[in-house]
CSV table of C-alpha atoms and ligand atoms in Angstrom, one decimal:
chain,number,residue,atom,x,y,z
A,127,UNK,CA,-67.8,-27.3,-28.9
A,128,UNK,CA,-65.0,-25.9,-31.6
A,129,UNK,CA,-62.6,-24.3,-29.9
A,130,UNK,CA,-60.7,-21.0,-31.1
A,131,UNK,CA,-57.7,-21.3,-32.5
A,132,UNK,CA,-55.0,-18.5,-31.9
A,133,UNK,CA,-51.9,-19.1,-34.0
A,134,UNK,CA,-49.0,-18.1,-32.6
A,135,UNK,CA,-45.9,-17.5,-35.6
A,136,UNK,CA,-42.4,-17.0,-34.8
A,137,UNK,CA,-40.1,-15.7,-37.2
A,138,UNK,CA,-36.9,-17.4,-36.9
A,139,UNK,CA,-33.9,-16.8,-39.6
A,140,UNK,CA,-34.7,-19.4,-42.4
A,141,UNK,CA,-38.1,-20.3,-41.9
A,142,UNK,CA,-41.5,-19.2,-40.0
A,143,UNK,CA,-42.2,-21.7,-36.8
A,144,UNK,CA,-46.2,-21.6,-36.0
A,145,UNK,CA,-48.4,-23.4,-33.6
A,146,UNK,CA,-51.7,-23.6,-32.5
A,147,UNK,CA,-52.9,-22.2,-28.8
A,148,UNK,CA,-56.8,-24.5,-29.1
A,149,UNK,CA,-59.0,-22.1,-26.6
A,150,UNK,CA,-62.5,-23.3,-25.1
A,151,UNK,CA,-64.6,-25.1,-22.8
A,152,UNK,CA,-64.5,-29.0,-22.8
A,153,UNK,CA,-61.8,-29.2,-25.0
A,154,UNK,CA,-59.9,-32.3,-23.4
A,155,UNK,CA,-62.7,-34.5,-24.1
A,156,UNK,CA,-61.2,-34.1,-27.7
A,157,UNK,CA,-57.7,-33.7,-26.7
A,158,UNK,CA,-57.0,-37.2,-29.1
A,159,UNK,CA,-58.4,-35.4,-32.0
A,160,UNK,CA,-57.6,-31.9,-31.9
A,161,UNK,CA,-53.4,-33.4,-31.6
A,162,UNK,CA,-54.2,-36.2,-33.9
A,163,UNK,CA,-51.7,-35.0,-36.8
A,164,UNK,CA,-49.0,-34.6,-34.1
A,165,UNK,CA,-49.1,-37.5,-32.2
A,166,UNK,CA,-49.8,-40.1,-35.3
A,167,UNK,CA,-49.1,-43.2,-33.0
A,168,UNK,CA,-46.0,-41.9,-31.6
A,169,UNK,CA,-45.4,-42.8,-27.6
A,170,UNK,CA,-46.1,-39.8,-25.4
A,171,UNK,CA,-45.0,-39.5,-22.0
A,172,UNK,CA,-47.0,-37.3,-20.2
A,173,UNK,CA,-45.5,-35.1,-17.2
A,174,UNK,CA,-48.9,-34.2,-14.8
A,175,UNK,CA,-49.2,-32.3,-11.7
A,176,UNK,CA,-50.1,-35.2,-9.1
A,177,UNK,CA,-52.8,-32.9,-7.7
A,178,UNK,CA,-54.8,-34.5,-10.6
A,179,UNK,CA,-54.5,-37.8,-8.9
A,180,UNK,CA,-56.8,-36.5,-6.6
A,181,UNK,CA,-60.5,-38.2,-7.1
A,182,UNK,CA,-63.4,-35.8,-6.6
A,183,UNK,CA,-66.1,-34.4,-8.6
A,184,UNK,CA,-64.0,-31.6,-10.5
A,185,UNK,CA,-61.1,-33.7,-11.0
A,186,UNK,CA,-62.2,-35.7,-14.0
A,187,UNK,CA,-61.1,-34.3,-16.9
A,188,UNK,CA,-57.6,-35.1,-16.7
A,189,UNK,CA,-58.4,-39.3,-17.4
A,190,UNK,CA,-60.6,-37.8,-20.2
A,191,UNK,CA,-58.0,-36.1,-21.4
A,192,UNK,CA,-55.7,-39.2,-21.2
A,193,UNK,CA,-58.8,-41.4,-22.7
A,194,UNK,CA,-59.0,-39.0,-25.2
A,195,UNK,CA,-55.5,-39.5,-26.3
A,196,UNK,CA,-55.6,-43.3,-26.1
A,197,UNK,CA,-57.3,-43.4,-29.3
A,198,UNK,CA,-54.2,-41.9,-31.4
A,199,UNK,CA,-51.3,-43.5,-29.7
A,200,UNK,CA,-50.0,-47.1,-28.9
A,201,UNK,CA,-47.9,-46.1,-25.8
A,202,UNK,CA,-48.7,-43.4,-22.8
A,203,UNK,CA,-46.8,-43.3,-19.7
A,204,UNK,CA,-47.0,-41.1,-16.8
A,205,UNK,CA,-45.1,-39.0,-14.2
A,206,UNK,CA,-46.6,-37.2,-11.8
A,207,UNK,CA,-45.1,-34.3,-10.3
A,208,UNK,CA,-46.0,-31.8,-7.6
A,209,UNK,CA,-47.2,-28.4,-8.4
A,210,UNK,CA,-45.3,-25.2,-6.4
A,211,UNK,CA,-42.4,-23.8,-7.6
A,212,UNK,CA,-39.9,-25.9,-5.2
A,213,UNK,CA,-40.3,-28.6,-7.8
A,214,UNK,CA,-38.7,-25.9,-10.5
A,215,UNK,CA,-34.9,-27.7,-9.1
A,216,UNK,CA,-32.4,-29.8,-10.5
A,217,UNK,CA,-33.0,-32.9,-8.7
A,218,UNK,CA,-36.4,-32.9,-9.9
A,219,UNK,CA,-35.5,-32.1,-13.2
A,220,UNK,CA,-32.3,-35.1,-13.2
A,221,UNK,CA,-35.5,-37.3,-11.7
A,222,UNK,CA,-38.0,-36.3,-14.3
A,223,UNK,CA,-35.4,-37.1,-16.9
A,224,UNK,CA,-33.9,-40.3,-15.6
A,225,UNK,CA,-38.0,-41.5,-15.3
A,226,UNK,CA,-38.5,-40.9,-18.8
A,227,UNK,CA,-35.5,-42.7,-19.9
A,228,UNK,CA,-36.2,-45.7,-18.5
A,229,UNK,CA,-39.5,-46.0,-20.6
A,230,UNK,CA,-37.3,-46.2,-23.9
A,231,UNK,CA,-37.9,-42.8,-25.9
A,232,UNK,CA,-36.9,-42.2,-28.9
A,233,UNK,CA,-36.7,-38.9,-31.4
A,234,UNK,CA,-40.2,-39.2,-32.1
A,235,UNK,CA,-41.5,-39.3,-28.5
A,236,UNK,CA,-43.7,-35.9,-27.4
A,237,UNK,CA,-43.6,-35.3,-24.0
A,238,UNK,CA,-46.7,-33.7,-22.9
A,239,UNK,CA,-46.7,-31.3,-20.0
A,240,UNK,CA,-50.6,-31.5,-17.6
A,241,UNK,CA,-50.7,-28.8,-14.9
A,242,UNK,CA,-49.6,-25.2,-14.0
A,243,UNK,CA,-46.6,-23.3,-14.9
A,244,UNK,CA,-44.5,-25.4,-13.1
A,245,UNK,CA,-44.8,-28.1,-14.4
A,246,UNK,CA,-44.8,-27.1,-18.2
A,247,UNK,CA,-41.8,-25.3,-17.3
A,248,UNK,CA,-39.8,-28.1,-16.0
A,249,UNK,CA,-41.5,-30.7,-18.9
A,250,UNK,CA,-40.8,-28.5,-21.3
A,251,UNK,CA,-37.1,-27.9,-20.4
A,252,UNK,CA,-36.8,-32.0,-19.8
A,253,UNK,CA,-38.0,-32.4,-23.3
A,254,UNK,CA,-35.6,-29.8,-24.7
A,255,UNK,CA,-32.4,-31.2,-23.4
A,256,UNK,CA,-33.8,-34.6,-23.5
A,257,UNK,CA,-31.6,-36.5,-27.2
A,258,UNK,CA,-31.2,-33.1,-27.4
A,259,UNK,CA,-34.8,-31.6,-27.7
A,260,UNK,CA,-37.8,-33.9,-28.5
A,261,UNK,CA,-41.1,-32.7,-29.4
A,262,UNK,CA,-43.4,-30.9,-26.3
A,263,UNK,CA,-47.4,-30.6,-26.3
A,264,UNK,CA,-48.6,-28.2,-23.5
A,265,UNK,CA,-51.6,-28.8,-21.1
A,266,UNK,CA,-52.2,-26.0,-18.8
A,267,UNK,CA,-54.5,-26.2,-16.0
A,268,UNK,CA,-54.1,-22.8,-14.3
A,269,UNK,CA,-54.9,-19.4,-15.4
A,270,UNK,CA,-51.3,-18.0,-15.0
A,271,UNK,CA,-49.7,-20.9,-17.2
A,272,UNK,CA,-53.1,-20.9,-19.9
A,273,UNK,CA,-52.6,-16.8,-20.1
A,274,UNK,CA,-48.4,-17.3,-20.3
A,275,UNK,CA,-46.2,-19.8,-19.5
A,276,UNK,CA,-47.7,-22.4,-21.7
A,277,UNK,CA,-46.9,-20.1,-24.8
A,278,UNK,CA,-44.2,-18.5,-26.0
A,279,UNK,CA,-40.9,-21.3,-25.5
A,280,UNK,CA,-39.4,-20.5,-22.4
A,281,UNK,CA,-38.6,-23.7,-20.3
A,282,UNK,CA,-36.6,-23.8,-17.4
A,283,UNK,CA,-36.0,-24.3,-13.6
A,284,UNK,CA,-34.8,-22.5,-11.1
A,285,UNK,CA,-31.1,-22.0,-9.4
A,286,UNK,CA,-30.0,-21.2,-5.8
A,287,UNK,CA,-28.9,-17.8,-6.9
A,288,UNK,CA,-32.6,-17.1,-8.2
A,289,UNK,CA,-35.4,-17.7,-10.3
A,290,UNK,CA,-35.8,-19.3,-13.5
A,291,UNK,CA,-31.6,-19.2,-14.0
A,292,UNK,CA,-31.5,-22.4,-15.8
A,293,UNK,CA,-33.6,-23.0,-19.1
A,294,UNK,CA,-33.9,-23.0,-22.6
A,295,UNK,CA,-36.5,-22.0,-25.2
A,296,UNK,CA,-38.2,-24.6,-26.9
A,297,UNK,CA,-41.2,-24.3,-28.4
A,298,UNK,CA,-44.1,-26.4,-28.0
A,299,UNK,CA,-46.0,-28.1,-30.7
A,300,UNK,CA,-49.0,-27.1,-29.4
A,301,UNK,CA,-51.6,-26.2,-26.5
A,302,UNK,CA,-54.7,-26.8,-25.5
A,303,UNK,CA,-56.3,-24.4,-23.0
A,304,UNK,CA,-59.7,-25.4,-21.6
A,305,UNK,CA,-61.4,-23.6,-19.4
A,306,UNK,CA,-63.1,-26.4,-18.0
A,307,UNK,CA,-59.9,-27.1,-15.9
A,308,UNK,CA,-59.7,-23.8,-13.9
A,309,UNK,CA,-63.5,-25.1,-12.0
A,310,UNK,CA,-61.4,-26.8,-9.5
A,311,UNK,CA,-58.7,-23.8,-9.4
A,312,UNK,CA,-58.4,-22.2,-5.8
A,313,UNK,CA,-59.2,-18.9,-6.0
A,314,UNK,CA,-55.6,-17.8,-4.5
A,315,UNK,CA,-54.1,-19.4,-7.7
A,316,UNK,CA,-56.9,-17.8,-10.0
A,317,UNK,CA,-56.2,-13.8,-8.7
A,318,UNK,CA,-52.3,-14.7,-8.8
A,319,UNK,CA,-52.9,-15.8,-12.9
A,320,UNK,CA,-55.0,-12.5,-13.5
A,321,UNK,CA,-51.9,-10.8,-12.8
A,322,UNK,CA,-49.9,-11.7,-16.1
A,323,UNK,CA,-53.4,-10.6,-17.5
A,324,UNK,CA,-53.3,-7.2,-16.2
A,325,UNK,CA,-49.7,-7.4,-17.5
A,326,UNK,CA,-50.9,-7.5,-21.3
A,327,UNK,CA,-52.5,-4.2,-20.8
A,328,UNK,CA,-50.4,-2.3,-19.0
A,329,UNK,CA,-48.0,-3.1,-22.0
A,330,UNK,CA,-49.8,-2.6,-24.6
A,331,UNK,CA,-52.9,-2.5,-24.7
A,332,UNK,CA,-55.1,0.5,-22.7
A,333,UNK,CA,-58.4,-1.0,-24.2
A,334,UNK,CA,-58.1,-4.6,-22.7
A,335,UNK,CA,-56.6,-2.9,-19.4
A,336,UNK,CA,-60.3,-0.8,-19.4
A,337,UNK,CA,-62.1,-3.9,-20.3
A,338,UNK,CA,-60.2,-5.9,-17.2
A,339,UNK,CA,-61.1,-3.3,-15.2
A,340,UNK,CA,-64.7,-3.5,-16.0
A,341,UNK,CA,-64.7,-7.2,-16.2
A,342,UNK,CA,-62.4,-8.0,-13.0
A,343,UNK,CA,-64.8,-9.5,-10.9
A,344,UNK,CA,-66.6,-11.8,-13.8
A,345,UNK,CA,-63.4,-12.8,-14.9
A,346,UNK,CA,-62.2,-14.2,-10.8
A,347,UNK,CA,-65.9,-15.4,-10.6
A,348,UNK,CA,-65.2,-18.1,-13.5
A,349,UNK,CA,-67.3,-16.6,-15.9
A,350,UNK,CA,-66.6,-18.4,-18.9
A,351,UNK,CA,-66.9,-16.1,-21.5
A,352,UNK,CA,-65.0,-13.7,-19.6
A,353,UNK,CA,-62.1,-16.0,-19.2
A,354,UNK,CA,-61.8,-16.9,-22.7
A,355,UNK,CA,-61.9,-14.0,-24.0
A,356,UNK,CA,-59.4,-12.7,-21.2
A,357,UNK,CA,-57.4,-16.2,-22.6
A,358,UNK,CA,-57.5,-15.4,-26.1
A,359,UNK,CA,-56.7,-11.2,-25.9
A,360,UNK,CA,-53.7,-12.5,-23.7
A,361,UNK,CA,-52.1,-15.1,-26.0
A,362,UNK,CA,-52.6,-12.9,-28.8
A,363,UNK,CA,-50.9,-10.5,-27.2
A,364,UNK,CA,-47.6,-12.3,-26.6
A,365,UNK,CA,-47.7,-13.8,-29.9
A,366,UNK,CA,-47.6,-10.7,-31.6
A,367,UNK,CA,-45.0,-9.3,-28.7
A,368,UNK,CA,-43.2,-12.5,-29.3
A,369,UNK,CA,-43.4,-13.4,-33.4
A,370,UNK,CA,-40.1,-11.3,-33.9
A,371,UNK,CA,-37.9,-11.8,-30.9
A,372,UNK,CA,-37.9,-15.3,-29.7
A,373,UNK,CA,-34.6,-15.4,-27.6
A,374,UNK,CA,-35.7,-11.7,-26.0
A,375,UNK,CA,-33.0,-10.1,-27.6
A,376,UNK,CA,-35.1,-7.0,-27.8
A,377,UNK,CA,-38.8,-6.0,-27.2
A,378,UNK,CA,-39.8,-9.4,-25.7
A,379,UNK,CA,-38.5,-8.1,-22.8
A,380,UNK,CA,-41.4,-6.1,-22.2
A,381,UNK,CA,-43.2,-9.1,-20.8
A,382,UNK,CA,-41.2,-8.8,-18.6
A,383,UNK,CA,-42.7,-5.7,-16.6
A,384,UNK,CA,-42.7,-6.4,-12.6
A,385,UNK,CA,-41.0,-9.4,-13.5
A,386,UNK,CA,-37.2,-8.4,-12.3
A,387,UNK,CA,-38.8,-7.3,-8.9
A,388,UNK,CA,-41.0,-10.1,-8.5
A,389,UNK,CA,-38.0,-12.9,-9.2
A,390,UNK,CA,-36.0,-11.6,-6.8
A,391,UNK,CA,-39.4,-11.1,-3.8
A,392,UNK,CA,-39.5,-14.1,-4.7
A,393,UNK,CA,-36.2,-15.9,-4.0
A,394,UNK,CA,-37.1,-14.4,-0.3
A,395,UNK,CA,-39.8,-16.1,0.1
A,396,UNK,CA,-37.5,-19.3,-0.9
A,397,UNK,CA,-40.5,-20.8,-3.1
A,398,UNK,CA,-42.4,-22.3,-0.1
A,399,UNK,CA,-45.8,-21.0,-0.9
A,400,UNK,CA,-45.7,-17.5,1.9
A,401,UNK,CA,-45.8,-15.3,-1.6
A,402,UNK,CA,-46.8,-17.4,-5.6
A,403,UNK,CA,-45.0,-15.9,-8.3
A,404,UNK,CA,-48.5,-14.1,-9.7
A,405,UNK,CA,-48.7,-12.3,-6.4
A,406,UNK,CA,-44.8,-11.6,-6.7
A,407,UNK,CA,-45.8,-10.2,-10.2
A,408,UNK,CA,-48.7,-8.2,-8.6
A,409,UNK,CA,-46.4,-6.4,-6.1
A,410,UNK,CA,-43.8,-6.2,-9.0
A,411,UNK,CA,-45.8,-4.4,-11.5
A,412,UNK,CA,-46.8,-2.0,-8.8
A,413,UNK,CA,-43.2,-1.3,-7.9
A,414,UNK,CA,-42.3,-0.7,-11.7
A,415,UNK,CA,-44.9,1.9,-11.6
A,416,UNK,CA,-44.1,3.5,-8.5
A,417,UNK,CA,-40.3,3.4,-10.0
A,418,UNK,CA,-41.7,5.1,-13.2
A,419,UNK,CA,-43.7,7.5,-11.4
A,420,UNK,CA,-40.2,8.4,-9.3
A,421,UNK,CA,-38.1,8.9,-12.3
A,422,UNK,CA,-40.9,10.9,-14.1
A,423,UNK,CA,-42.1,8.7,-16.5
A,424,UNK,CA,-45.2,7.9,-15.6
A,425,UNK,CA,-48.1,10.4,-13.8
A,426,UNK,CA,-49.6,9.4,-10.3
A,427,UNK,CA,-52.9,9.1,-11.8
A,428,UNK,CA,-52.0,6.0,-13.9
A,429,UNK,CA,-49.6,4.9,-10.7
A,430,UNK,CA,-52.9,4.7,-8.6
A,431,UNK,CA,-54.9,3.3,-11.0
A,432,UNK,CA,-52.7,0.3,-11.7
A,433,UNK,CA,-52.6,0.2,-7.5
A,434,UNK,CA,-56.3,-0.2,-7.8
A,435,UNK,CA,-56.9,-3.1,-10.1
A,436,UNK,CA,-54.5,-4.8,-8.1
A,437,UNK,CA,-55.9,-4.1,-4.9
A,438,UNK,CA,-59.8,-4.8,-6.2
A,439,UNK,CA,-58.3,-8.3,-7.2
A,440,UNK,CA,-57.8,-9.0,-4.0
A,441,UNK,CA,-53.9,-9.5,-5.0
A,442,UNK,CA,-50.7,-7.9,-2.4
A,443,UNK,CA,-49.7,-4.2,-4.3
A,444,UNK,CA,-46.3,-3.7,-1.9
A,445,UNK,CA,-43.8,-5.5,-0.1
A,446,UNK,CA,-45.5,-4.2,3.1
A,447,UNK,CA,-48.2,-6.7,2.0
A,448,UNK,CA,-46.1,-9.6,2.6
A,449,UNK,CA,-44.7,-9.1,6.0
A,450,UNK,CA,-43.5,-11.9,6.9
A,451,UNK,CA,-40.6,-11.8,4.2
A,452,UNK,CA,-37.5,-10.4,5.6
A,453,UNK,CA,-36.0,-8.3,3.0
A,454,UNK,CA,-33.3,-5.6,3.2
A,455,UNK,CA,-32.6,-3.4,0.2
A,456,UNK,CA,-28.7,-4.3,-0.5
A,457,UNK,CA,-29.7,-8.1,-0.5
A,458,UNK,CA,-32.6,-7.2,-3.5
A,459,UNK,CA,-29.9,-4.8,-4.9
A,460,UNK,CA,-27.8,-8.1,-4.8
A,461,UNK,CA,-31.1,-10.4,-6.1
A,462,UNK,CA,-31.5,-8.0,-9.4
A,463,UNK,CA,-27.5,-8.8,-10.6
A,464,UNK,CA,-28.7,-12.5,-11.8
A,465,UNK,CA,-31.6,-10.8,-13.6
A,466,UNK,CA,-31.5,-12.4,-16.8
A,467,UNK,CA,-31.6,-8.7,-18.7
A,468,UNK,CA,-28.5,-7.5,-16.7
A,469,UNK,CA,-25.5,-6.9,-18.9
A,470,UNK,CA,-22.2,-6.0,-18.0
A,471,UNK,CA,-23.5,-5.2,-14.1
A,472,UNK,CA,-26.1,-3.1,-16.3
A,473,UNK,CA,-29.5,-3.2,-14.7
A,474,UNK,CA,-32.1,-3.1,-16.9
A,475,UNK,CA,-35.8,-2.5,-16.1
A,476,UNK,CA,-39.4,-2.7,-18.1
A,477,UNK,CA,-41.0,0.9,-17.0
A,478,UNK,CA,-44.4,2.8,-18.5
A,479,UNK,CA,-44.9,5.9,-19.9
A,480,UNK,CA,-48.1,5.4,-19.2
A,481,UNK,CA,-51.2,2.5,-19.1
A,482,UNK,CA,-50.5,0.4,-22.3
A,483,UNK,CA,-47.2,2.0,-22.7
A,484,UNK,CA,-44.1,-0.1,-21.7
A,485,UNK,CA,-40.8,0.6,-22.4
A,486,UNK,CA,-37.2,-1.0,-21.9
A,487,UNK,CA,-35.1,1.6,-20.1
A,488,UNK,CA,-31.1,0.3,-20.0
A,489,UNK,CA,-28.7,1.6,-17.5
A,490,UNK,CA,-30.8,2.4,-14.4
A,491,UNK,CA,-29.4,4.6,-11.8
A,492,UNK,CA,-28.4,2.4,-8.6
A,493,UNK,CA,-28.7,5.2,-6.0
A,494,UNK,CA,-32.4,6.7,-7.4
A,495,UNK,CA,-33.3,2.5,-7.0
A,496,UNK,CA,-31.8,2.0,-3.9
A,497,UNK,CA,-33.8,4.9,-2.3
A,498,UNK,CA,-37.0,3.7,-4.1
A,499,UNK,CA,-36.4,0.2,-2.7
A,500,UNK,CA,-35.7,1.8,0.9
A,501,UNK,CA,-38.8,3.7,0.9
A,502,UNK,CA,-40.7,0.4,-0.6
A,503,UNK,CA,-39.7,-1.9,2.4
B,21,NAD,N1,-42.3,-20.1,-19.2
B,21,NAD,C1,-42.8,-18.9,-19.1
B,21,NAD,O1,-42.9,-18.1,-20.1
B,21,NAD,C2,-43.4,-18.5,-17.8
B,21,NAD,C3,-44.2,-17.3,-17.7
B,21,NAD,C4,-44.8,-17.0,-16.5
B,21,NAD,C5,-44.6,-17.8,-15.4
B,21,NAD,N2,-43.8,-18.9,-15.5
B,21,NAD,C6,-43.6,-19.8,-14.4
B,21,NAD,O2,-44.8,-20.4,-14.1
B,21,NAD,C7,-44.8,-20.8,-12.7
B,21,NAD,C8,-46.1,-20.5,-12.0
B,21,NAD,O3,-47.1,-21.2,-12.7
B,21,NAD,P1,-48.5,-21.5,-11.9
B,21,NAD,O4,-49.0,-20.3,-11.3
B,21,NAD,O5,-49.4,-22.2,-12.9
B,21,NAD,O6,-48.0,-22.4,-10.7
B,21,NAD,P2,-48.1,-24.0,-10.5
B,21,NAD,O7,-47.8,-24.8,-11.6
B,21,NAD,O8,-47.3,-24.2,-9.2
B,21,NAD,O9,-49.7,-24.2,-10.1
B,21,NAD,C9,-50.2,-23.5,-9.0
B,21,NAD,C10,-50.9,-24.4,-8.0
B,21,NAD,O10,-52.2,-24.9,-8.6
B,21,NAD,C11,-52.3,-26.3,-8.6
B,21,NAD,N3,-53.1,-26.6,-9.8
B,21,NAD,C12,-52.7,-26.6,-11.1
B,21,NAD,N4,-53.8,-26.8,-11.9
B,21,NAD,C13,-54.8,-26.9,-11.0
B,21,NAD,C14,-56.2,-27.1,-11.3
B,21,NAD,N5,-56.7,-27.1,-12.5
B,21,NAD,N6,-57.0,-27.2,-10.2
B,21,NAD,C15,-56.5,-27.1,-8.9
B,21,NAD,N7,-55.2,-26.9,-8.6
B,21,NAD,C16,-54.4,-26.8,-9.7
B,21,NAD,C17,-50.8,-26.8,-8.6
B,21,NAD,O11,-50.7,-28.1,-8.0
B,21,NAD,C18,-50.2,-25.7,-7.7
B,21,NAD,O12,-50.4,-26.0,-6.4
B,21,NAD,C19,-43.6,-20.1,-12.1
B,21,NAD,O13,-42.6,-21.0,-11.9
B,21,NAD,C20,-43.2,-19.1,-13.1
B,21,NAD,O14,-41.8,-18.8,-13.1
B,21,NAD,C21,-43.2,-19.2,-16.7
């Protein structure tokens, strides 16, 4: 089967960077083909999630992809790494690094990152650091990391003080998103992707957030024209959000709505699987809107409508949700200083207008969100 293609350009000061995003079923039967002009016999070292060493029915594509990629190269090695965001730390990262040392890389050697957001995220930042930033190819295997976190550059781990405080952008050479890979997906991880879908919407896009909501339960049900279509409106989202700010110096931001509530849930939850970051995102989203609704942005009808989709997804809409995280609003007041969009003790947040209609509003007022968070809790 041909896949789509979705180009994703990025406009950087001298010249234009592009890469493909390769969207369809069965596509890692021809991994060694469709990455033939970028791997050209160079060695790749490829950084999997070690759930993939599991044998069972659904759990063969990942040697086809590696068989598949045989043909085109002289040298593959492997590290397997867990999934779960606990593995985003620096000790995995110095491990990760050390490992592919020791199999004698040089300048031309791709790293290529198999599994979930996690581990592109931590491959990806390995290979950007690595003789100071070697080439990266980007595998994802989940919904969340096919839909986002596979595109766009950012790498990166997480520090004690929160998430996703240590990273760099570096952008991949390409990716391969095959729907073929999300069969074995649990269906926790599935709902917690279509999250960053819903995202794309609410941003920008009111027609996609009407088609999700008429699609929802196709899409969670594996259909698979559902999900690549749901795979290809996203990506072509954030490439066009994307194409004209790579280092979020301005409206990339806006991918980040929910986001500077759902880092710091998350950080209570200490990354040990009670809340994932997609349901963090959920809850997040919900509390941007409630938060827009409270400083009169945004009407109750859109407020309740975004509630909805969440809560027919089967995904957690408020804090109250999540009970067993502790959380008290002067340590999230603390949480959202090491948001990465904070300037000069500045808090900045990603509101709506409306459905498809985000903005960046600067210089929120810390007593209006203490109250909100007060009465969130
Ligand atoms: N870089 C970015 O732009 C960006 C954007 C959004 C999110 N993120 C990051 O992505 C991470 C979340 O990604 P995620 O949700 O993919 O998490 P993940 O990588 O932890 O994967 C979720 C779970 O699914 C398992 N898994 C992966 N593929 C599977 C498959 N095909 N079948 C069965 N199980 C499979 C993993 O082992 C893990 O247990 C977070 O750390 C978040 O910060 C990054």
């Amino acid at each position: 089967m041909n896949p789509e293609i979705i180009n994703v350009s990025i406009n950087k000061e001298k010249n234009q960077l592009s890469y493909p995003i390769f969207v369809g079923n069965n596509l890692l039967l021809q991994s060694g083909n469709l990455l033939k002009k970028y791997i050209n016999n160079k060695k790749i070292i490829i950084i999997y999630d070690n759930y993939f060493d599991q044998k069972n029915s659904l759990n063969k594509y990942f040697e086809q992809f590696i068989q598949s990629i045989k043909i085109e190269t002289f040298s593959i090695n492997l590290i397997g790494i867990s999934g779960g965001d606990k593995t985003k730390s620096m000790s995995q990262l110095t491990n990760i690094i050390e490992k592919v040392l020791s199999f004698g890389i040089d300048r031309d050697t791709i790293i290529s990152a198999f599994g979930g957001g996690v581990v592109g995220d931590i491959a990806g930042f390995a290979a950007s650091i690595l003789l100071r930033g070697i080439n990266f190819i980007q595998i994802p295997t989940t919904l969340l990391s096919q839909v986002d976190s596979s595109v766009g550059g950012k790498t990166g781990i997480n520090g004690k003080l929160g998430k996703n405080l240590i990273g760099a952008f570096h952008q991949p050479l390409a990716v391969i998103a095959d729907t073929i890979i999300l069969k074995s997906l649990p269906d926790r991880e599935l709902k917690a992707g279509f999250s960053e879908v819903i995202k794309y919407g609410l941003i920008k896009n009111k027609e996609f957030f009407i088609w999700l909501e008429e699609n929802y339960t196709k899409i969670l049900n594996h259909d698979d024209l559902k999900l690549k279509k749901t795979i290809m409106k996203s990506c072509s989202i954030k490439s066009e959000i994307i194409q004209d700010d790579e280092k979020e110096n301005g409206k990339r931001a806006l991918l980040n709505l929910g986001h500077t509530f759902a880092h710091a849930i998350e950080t209570f939850g200490n990354y040990d699987g009670k809340i994932i970051h997609g349901e963090a995102v959920a809850i997040g989203i919900c509390m941007a809107f409630g938060f827009s609704y409270k400083l009169g942005f945004c009407i109750n009808s859109d407020l309740e409508r975004v509630i909805n989709i969440f809560q027919k997804s089967k995904l957690p809409t408020s804090l109250k949700d999540i009970p067993e995280l502790s959380i008290s609003t002067s340590e999230m007041m603390e949480k959202f200083k090491y948001d990465k969009k904070t300037r000069q003790g500045k808090l900045t947040f990603i509101l709506n207008n409306k459905i498809g209609d985000s903005f960046i509003k600067q210089d929120v007022d810390l007593n209006i969100l203490k109250n909100f968070i007060t009465e969130e809790i």
